[in-house]
Short mmCIF file of C-alpha atoms and ligand atoms in Angstrom, two decimals:
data_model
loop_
_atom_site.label_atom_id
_atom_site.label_comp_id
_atom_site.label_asym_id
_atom_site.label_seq_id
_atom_site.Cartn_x
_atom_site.Cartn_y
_atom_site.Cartn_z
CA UNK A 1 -84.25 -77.67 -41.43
CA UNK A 2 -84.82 -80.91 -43.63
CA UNK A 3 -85.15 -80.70 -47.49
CA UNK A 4 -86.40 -82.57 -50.14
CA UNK A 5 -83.15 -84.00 -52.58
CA UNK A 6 -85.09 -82.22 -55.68
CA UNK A 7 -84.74 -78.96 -53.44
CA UNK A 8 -81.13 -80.22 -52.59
CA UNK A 9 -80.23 -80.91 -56.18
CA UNK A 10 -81.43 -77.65 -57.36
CA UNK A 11 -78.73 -76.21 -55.03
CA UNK A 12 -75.90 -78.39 -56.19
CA UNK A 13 -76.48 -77.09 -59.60
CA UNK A 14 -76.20 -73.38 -58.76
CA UNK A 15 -72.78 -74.25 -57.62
CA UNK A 16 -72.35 -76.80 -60.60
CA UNK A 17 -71.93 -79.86 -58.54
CA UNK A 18 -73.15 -82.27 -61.41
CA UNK A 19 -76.50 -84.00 -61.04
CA UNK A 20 -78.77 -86.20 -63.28
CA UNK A 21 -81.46 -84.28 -65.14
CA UNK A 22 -84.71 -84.41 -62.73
CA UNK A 23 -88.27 -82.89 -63.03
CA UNK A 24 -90.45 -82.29 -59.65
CA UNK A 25 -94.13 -83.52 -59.81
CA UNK A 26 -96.99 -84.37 -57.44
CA UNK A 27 -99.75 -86.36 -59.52
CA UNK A 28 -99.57 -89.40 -62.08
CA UNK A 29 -100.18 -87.13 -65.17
CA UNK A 30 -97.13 -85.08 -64.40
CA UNK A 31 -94.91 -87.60 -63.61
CA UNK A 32 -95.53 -89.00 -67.41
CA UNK A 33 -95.15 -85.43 -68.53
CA UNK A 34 -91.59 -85.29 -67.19
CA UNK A 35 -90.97 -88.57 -67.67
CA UNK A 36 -91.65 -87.79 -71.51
CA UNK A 37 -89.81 -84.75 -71.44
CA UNK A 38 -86.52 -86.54 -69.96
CA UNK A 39 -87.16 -88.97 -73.20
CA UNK A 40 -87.17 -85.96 -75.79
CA UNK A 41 -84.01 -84.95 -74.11
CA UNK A 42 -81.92 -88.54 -74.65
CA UNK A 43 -82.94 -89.99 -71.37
CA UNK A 44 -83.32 -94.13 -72.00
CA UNK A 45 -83.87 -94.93 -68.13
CA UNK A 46 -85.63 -93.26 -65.77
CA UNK A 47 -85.61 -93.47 -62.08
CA UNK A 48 -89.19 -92.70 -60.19
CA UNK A 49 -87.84 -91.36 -56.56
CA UNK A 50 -90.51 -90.57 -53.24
CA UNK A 51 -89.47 -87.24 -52.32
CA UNK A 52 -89.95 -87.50 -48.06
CA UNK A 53 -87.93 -86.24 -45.61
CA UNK A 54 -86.15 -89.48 -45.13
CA UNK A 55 -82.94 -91.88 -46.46
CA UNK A 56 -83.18 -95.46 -47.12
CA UNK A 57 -85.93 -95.15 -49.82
CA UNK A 58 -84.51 -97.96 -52.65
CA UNK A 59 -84.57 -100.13 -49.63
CA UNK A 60 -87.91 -99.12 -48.10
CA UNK A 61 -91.44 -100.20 -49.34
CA UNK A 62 -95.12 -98.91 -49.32
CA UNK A 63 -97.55 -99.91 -46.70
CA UNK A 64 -100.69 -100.37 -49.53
CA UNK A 65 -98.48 -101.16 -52.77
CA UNK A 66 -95.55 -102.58 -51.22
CA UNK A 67 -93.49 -100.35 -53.82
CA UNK A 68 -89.72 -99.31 -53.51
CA UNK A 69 -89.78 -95.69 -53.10
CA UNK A 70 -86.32 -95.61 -55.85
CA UNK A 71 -88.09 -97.29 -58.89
CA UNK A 72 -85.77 -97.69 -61.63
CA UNK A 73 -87.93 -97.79 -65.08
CA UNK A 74 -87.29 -98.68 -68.73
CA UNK A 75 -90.74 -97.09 -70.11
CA UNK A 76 -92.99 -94.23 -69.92
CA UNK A 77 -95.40 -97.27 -68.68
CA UNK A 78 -93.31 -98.33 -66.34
CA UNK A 79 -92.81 -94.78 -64.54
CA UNK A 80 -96.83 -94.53 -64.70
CA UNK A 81 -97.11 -98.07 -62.89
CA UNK A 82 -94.74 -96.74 -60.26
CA UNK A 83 -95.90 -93.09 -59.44
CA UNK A 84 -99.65 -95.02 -59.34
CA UNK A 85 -97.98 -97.13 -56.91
CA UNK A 86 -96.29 -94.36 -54.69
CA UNK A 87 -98.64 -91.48 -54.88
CA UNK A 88 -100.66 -91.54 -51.54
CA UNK A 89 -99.60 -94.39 -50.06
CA UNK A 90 -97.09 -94.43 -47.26
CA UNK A 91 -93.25 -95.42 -47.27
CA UNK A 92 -91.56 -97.02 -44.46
CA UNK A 93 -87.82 -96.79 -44.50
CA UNK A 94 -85.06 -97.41 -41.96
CA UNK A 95 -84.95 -93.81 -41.10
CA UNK A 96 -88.81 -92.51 -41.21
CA UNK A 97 -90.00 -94.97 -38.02
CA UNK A 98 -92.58 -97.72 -38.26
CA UNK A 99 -95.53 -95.13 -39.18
CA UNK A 100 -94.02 -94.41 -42.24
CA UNK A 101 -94.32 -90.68 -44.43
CA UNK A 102 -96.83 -90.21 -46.81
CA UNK A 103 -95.44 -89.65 -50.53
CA UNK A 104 -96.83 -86.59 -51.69
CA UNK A 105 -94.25 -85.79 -54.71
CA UNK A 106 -92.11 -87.79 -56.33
CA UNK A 107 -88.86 -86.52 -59.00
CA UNK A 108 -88.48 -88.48 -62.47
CA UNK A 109 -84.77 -88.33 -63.16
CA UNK A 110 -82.50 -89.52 -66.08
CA UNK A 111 -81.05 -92.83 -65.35
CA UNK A 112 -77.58 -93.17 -65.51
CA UNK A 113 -75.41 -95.55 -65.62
CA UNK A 114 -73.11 -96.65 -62.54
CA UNK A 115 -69.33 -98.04 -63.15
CA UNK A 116 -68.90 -97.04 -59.17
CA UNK A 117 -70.38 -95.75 -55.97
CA UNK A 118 -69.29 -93.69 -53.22
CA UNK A 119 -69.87 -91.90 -50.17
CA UNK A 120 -69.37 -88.16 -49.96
CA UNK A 121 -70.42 -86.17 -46.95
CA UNK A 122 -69.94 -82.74 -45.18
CA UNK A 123 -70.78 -82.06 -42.01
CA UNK A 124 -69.83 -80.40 -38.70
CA UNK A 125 -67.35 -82.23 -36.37
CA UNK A 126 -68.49 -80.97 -33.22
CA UNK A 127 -65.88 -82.75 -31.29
CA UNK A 128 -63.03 -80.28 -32.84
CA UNK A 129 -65.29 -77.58 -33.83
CA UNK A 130 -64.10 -77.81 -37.61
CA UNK A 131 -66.21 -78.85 -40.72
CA UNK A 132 -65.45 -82.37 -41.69
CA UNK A 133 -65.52 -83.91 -45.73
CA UNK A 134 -66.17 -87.44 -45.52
CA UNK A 135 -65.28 -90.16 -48.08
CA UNK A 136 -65.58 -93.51 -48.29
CA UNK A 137 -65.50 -96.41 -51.53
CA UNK A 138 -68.59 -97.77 -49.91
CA UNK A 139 -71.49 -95.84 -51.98
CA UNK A 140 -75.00 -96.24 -51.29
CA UNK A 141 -74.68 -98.18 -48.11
CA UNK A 142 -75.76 -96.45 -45.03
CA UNK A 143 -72.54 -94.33 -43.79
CA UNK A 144 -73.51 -95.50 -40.15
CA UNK A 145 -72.67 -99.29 -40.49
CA UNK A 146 -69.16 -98.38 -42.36
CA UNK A 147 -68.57 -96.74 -39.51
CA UNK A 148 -68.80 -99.07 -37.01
CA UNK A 149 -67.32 -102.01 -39.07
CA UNK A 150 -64.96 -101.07 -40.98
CA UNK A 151 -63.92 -97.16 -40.18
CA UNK A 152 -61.06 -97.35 -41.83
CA UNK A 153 -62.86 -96.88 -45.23
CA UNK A 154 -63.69 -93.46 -44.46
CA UNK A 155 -61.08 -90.82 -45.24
CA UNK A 156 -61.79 -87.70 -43.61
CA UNK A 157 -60.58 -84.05 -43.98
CA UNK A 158 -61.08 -80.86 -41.63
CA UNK A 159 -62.00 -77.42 -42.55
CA UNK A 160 -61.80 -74.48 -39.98
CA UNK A 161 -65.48 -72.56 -40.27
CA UNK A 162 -64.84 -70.02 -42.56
CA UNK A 163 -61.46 -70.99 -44.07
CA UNK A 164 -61.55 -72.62 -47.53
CA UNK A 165 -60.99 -75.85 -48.53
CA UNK A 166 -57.47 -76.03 -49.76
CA UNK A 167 -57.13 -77.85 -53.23
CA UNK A 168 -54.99 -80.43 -52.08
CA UNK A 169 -57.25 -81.79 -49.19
CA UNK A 170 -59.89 -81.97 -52.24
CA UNK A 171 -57.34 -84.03 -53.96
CA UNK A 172 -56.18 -86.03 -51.21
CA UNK A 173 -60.40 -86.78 -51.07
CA UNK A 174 -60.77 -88.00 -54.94
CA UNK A 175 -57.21 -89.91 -55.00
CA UNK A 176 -58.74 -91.95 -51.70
CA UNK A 177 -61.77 -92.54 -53.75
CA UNK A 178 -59.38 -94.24 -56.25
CA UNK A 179 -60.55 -92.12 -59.25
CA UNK A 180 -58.43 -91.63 -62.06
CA UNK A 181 -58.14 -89.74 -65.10
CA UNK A 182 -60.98 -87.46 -66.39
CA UNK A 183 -63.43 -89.29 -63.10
CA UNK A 184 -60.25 -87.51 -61.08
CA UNK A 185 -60.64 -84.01 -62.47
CA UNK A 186 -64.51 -83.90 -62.25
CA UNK A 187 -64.16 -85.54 -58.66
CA UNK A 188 -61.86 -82.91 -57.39
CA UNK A 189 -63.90 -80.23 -58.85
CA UNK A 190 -67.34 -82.35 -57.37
CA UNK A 191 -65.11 -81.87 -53.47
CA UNK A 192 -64.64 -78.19 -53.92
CA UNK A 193 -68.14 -76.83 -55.40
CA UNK A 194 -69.62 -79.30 -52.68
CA UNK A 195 -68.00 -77.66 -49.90
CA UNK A 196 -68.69 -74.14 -51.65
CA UNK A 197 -72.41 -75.07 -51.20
CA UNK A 198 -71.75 -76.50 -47.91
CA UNK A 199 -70.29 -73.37 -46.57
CA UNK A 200 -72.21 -70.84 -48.14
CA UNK A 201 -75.62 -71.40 -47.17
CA UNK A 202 -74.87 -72.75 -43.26
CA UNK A 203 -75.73 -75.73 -43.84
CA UNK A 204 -74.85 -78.89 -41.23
CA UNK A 205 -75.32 -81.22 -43.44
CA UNK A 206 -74.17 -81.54 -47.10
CA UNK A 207 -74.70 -86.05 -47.77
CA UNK A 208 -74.14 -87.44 -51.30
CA UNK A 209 -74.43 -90.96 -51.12
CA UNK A 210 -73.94 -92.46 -53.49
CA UNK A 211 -71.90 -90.16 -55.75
CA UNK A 212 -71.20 -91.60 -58.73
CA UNK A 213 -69.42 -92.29 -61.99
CA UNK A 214 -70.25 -93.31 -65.02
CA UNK A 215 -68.55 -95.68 -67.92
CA UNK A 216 -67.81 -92.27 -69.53
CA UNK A 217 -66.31 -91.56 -66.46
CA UNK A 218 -69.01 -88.47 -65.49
CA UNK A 219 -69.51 -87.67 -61.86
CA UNK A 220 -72.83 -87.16 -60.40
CA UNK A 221 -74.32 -86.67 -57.12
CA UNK A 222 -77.33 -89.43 -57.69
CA UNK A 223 -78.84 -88.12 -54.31
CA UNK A 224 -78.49 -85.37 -52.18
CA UNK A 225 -79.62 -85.25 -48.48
CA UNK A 226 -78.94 -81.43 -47.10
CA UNK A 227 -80.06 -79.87 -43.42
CA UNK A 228 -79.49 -76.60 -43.07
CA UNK A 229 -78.47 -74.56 -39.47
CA UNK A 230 -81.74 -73.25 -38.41
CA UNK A 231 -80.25 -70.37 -36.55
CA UNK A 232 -78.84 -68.79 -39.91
CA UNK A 233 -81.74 -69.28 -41.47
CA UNK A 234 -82.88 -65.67 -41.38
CA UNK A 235 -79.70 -65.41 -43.22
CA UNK A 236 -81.56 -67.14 -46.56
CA UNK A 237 -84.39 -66.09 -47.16
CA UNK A 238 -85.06 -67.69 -50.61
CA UNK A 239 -83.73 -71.33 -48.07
CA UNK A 240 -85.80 -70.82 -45.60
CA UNK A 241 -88.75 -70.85 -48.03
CA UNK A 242 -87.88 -74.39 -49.35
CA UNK A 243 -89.77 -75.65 -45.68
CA UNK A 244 -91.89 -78.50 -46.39
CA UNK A 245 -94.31 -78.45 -43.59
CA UNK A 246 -96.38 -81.38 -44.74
CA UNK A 247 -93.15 -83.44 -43.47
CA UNK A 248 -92.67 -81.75 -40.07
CA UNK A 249 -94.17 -83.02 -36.84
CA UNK A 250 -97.43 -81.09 -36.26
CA UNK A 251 -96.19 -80.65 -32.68
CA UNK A 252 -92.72 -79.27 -33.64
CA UNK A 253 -94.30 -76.97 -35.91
CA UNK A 254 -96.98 -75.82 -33.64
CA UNK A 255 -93.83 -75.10 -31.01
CA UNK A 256 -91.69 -73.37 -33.15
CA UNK A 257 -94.84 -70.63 -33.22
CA UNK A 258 -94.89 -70.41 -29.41
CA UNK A 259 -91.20 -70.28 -29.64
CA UNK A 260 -90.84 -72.71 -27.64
CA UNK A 261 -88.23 -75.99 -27.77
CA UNK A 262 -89.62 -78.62 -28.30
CA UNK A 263 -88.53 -82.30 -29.81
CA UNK A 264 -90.73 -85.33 -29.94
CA UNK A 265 -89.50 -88.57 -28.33
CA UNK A 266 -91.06 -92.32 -28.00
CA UNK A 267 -91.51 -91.98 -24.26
CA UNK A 268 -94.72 -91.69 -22.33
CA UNK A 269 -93.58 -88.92 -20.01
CA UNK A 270 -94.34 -85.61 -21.16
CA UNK A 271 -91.68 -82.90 -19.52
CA UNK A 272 -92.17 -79.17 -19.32
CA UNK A 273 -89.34 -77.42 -18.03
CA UNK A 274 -87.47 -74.14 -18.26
CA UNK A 275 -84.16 -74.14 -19.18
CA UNK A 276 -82.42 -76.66 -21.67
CA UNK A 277 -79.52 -78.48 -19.05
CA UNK A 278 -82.27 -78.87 -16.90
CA UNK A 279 -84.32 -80.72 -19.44
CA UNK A 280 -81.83 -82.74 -19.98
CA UNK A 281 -81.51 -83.79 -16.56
CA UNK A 282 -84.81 -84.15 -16.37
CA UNK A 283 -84.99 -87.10 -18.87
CA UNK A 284 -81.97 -88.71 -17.22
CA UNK A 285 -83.86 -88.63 -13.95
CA UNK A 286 -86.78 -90.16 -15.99
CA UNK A 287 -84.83 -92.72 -17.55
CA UNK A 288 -83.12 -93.70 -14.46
CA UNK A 289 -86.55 -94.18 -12.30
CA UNK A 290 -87.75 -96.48 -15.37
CA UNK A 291 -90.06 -94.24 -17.08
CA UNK A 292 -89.51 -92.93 -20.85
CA UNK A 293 -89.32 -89.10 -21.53
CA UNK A 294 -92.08 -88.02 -24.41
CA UNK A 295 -90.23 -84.72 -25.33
CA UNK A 296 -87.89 -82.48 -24.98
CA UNK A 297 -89.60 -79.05 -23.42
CA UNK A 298 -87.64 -76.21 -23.28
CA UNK A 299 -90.06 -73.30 -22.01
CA UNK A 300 -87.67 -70.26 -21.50
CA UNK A 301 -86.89 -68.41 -18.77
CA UNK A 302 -90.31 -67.01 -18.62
CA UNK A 303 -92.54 -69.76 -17.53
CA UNK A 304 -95.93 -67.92 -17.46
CA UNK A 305 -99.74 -68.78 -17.98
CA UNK A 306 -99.53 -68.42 -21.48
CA UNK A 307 -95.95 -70.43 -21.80
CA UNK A 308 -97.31 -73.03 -19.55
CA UNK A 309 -100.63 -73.51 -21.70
CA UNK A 310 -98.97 -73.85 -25.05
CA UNK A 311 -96.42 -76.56 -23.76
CA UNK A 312 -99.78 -78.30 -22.23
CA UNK A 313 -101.22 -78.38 -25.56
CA UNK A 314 -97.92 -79.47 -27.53
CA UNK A 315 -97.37 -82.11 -25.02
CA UNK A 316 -100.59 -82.95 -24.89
CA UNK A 317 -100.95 -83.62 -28.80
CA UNK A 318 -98.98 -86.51 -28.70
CA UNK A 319 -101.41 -89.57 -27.78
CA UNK A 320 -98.46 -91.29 -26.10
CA UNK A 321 -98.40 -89.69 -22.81
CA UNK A 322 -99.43 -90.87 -19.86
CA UNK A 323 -97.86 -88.21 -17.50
CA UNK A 324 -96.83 -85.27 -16.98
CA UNK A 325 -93.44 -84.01 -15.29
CA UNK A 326 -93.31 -79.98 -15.22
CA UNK A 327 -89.93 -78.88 -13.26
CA UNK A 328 -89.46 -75.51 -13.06
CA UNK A 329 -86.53 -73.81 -11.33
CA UNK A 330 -88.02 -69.75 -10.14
CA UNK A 331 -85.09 -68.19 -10.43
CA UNK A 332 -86.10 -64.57 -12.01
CA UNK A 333 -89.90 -66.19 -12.24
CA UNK A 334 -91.16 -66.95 -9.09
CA UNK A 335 -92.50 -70.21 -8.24
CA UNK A 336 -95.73 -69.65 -6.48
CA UNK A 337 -96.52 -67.52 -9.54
CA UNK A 338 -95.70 -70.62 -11.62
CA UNK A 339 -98.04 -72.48 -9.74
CA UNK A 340 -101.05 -70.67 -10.28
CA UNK A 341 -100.32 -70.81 -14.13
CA UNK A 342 -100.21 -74.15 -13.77
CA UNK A 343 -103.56 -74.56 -12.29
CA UNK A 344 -105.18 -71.88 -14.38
CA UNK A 345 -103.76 -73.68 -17.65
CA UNK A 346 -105.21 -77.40 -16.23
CA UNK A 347 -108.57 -75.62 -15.34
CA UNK A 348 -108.68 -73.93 -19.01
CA UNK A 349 -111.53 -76.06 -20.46
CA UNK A 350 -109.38 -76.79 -23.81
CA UNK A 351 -106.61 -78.37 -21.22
CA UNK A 352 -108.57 -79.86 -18.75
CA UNK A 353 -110.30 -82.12 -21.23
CA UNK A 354 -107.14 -83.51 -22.82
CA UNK A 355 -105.01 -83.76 -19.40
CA UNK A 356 -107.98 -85.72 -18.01
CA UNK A 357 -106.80 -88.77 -16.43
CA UNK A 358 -103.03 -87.85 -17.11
CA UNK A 359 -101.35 -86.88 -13.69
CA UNK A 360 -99.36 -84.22 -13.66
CA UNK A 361 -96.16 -83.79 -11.20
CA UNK A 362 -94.96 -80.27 -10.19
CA UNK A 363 -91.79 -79.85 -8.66
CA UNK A 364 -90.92 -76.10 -8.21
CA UNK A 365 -87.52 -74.99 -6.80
CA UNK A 366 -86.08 -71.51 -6.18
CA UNK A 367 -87.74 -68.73 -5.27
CA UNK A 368 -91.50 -68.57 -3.25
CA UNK A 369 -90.90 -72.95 -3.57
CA UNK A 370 -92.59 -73.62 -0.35
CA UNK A 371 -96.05 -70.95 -1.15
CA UNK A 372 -95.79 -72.88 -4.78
CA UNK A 373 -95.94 -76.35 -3.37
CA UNK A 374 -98.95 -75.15 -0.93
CA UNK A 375 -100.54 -73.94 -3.71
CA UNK A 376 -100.66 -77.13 -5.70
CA UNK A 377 -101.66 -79.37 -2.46
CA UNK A 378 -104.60 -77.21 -2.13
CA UNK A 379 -105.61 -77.37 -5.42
CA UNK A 380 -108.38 -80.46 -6.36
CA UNK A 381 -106.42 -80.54 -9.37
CA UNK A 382 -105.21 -84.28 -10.38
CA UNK A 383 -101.89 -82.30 -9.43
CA UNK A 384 -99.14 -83.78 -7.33
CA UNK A 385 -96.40 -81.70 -6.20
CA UNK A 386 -93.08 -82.53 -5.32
CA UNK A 387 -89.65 -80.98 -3.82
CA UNK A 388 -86.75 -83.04 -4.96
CA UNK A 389 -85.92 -83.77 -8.30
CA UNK A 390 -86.06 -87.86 -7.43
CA UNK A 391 -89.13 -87.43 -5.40
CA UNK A 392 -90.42 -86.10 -8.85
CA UNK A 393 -89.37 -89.00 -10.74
CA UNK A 394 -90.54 -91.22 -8.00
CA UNK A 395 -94.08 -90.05 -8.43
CA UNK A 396 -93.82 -90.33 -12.06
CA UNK A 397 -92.99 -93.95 -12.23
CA UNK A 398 -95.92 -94.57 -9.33
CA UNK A 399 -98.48 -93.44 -11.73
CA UNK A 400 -97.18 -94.78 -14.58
CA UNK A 401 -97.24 -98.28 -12.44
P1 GDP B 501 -82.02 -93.68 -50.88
O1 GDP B 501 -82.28 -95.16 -50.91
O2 GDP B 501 -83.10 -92.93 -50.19
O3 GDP B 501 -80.67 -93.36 -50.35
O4 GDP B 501 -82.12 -93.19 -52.41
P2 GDP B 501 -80.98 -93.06 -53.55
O5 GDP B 501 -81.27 -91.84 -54.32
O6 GDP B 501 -79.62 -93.16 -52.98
O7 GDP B 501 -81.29 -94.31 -54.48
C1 GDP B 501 -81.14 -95.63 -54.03
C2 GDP B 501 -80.36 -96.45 -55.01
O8 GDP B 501 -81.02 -96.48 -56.27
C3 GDP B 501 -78.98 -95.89 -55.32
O9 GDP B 501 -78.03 -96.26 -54.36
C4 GDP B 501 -78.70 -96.50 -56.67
O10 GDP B 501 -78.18 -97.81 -56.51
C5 GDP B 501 -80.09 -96.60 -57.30
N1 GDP B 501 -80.26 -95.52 -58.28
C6 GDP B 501 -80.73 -94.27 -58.05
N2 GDP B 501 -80.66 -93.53 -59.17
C7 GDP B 501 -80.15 -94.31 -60.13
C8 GDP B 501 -79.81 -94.12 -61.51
O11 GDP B 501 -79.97 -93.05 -62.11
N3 GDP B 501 -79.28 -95.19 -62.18
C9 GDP B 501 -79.06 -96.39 -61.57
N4 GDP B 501 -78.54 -97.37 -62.29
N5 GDP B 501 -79.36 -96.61 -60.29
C10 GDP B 501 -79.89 -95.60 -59.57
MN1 MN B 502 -79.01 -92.45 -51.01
#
């Protein structure tokens, strides 16, 4: 689960990472209010941020306005001008995809003052199983592209899950960030409460970038990106509440009620299938006979009517998709009854007037295969069955044709 860096910073201050002074608002009027708040506290700058679910906002612009969505302002004017510019309109940034996100809140925070930048990241390593601190002199550019060019800018230390960090791989983090003195101290201190927060609310994803420090050598975390482990969610309550649903993918959401799996792709093949592996193969097979999977669909073990229906109508949401692939293996569920939950979901009038003119290929295996694939040949149903997993693909890319 995404959250929004106010949310994120709010965090890092329980565990006294530092971070700029910052007010939360959602219209013009109470972005001045905060803005003149930050004032009567000492605050000469200001910086106007677009609170979406997405990075690359200083570099990213507004479809209408063609505003920054990091707007750094030396007047209460000037932080008016820019909320009027970001409320409502929609910011496209390397990370949030050609449609853009909406900007629905914004957070005025005290400017500060940069002498440096870094990188400062936490994250699971799921190569060695270990949590992995991240550091690296190059601040504020994207993590991604220090990576590939130059990796030997990024320092890295393990932690074992549920081990501490040990004081010395925090300092072995701040000396490779080249701070010295009093920026040393706070930096060391920054490592350890960072990982504290890290660890503590099972999170996967703890990204400063840029952290900073100041000519009074201060270190802040200027923005905070945080994802937390959905499975330990029930685990955090007062977390789990901090869900912004406006920024969620209606058909994610609507999935996680069904309790079903389901992630949105690009493609133009929706897939329904039960079991995750077998999803997965199911977009290779996709991929490899040309066409583009639309989701990922895992339906469960159960594979009823009622399962069958709701991935219909999730799949179905997305305009993109211009066939269906439903591969079901009837292991414990038997296939012929899978069949006739197919064709009861297509003939449910609320399907069958959004699956018109999409095809839809069935390939059952396992149990009662050959009754199931009778089944869907004798159906009138724009239904075409299949046995083999290629044959399946086949079909798939002959429609799409
Ligand atoms: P992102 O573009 O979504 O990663 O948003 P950031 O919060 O990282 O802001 C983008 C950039 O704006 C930062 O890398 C800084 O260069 C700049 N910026 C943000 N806050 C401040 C601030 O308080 N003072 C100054 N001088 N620059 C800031
Ligand atoms: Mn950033």
């Amino acid at each position: 689960m995404k959250i929004h860096e106010y949310q994120a910073k709010e965090i890092l201050e329980k565990y006294n990472v530092a971070v700029p002074a910052g007010i939360a608002t959602t219209t013009v009027e109470e972005t001045v209010e905060a803005a003149k708040k930050l004032k009567e506290e000492g605050a000469t700058l200001f910086v106007v941020k677009a609170q979406i679910h997405a990075g690359g906002r200083g570099k990213g612009r507004t479809k209408k306005n063609n505003a920054k969505g990091v707007v750094l302002c030396k007047s209460i004017d000037e932080v008016k001008e820019a909320a009027e510019n970001l409320l409502g309109d929609v910011l496209v940034t390397v990370q949030t995809g050609e449609e853009g996100q909406l900007v629905q809140r914004l957070y005025v925070t005290d400017g500060v003052d940069i002498k440096s930048e870094f990188y400062l990241g936490i994250l699971m390593d799921r190569a060695v199983s270990k949590n992995v601190i991240m550091a690296s002199t190059e601040g504020g550019v994207e993590i991604e592209k220090v990576a590939e060019e130059t990796p030997e800018k990024i320092v890295k230390e393990w932690v074992e899950p549920g081990m501490d960090l040990q004081p010395n791989q925090a300092r072995r983090i701040a000396f490779a960030l080249g701070l010295e003195g009093d920026a040393l101290k706070k930096g060391i201190k920054f490592v350890q409460a960072l990982y504290k927060a890290y660890e503590e609310t099972d999170a996967n994803m703890f990204e400063i970038n840029p952290l900073i420090v100041t000519p009074d050598n201060d270190v802040y975390a200027l923005d905070a990106k945080v994802t937390f482990d959905d499975n330990a969610l029930y685990r955090h309550p007062d977390l789990a509440e901090l869900k912004d649903e406006s920024e969620e993918n209606p058909a994610e959401l609507e999935a996680q009620k069904y309790d079903l799996n389901y992630i949105k792709l690009d493609g133009n093949v929706g897939c329904m299938v039960n079991g995750a592996g077998l999803a997965m193969a199911t977009m290779d097979i996709i991929k490899l006979s040309g066409g583009d999977p639309a989701n990922f669909l895992d339906v469960g073990g159960g594979a009823n009517v009622e399962t069958v229906k709701n991935g219909f109508r999730i799949i179905l949401e997305d305009q993109n998709v211009k066939a269906i692939l439903i591969n079901i293996f009837g292991g414990i569920v038997r296939c012929d009854r899978v069949a006739n939950g197919v064709i009861e979901a297509v003939k449910d009038p609320e399907i069958a007037e959004k699956v018109e003119g999409v095809p839809i290929i069935v390939r059952l295996q396992g149990t009662n295969a050959e009754e199931a694939k009778e089944i869907i040949d004798n159906s009138d149903l724009n239904v075409i069955s299949a046995v083999l997993l290629k044959e399946a693909a086949e079909e798939v890319s002959k429609v799409l044709a």
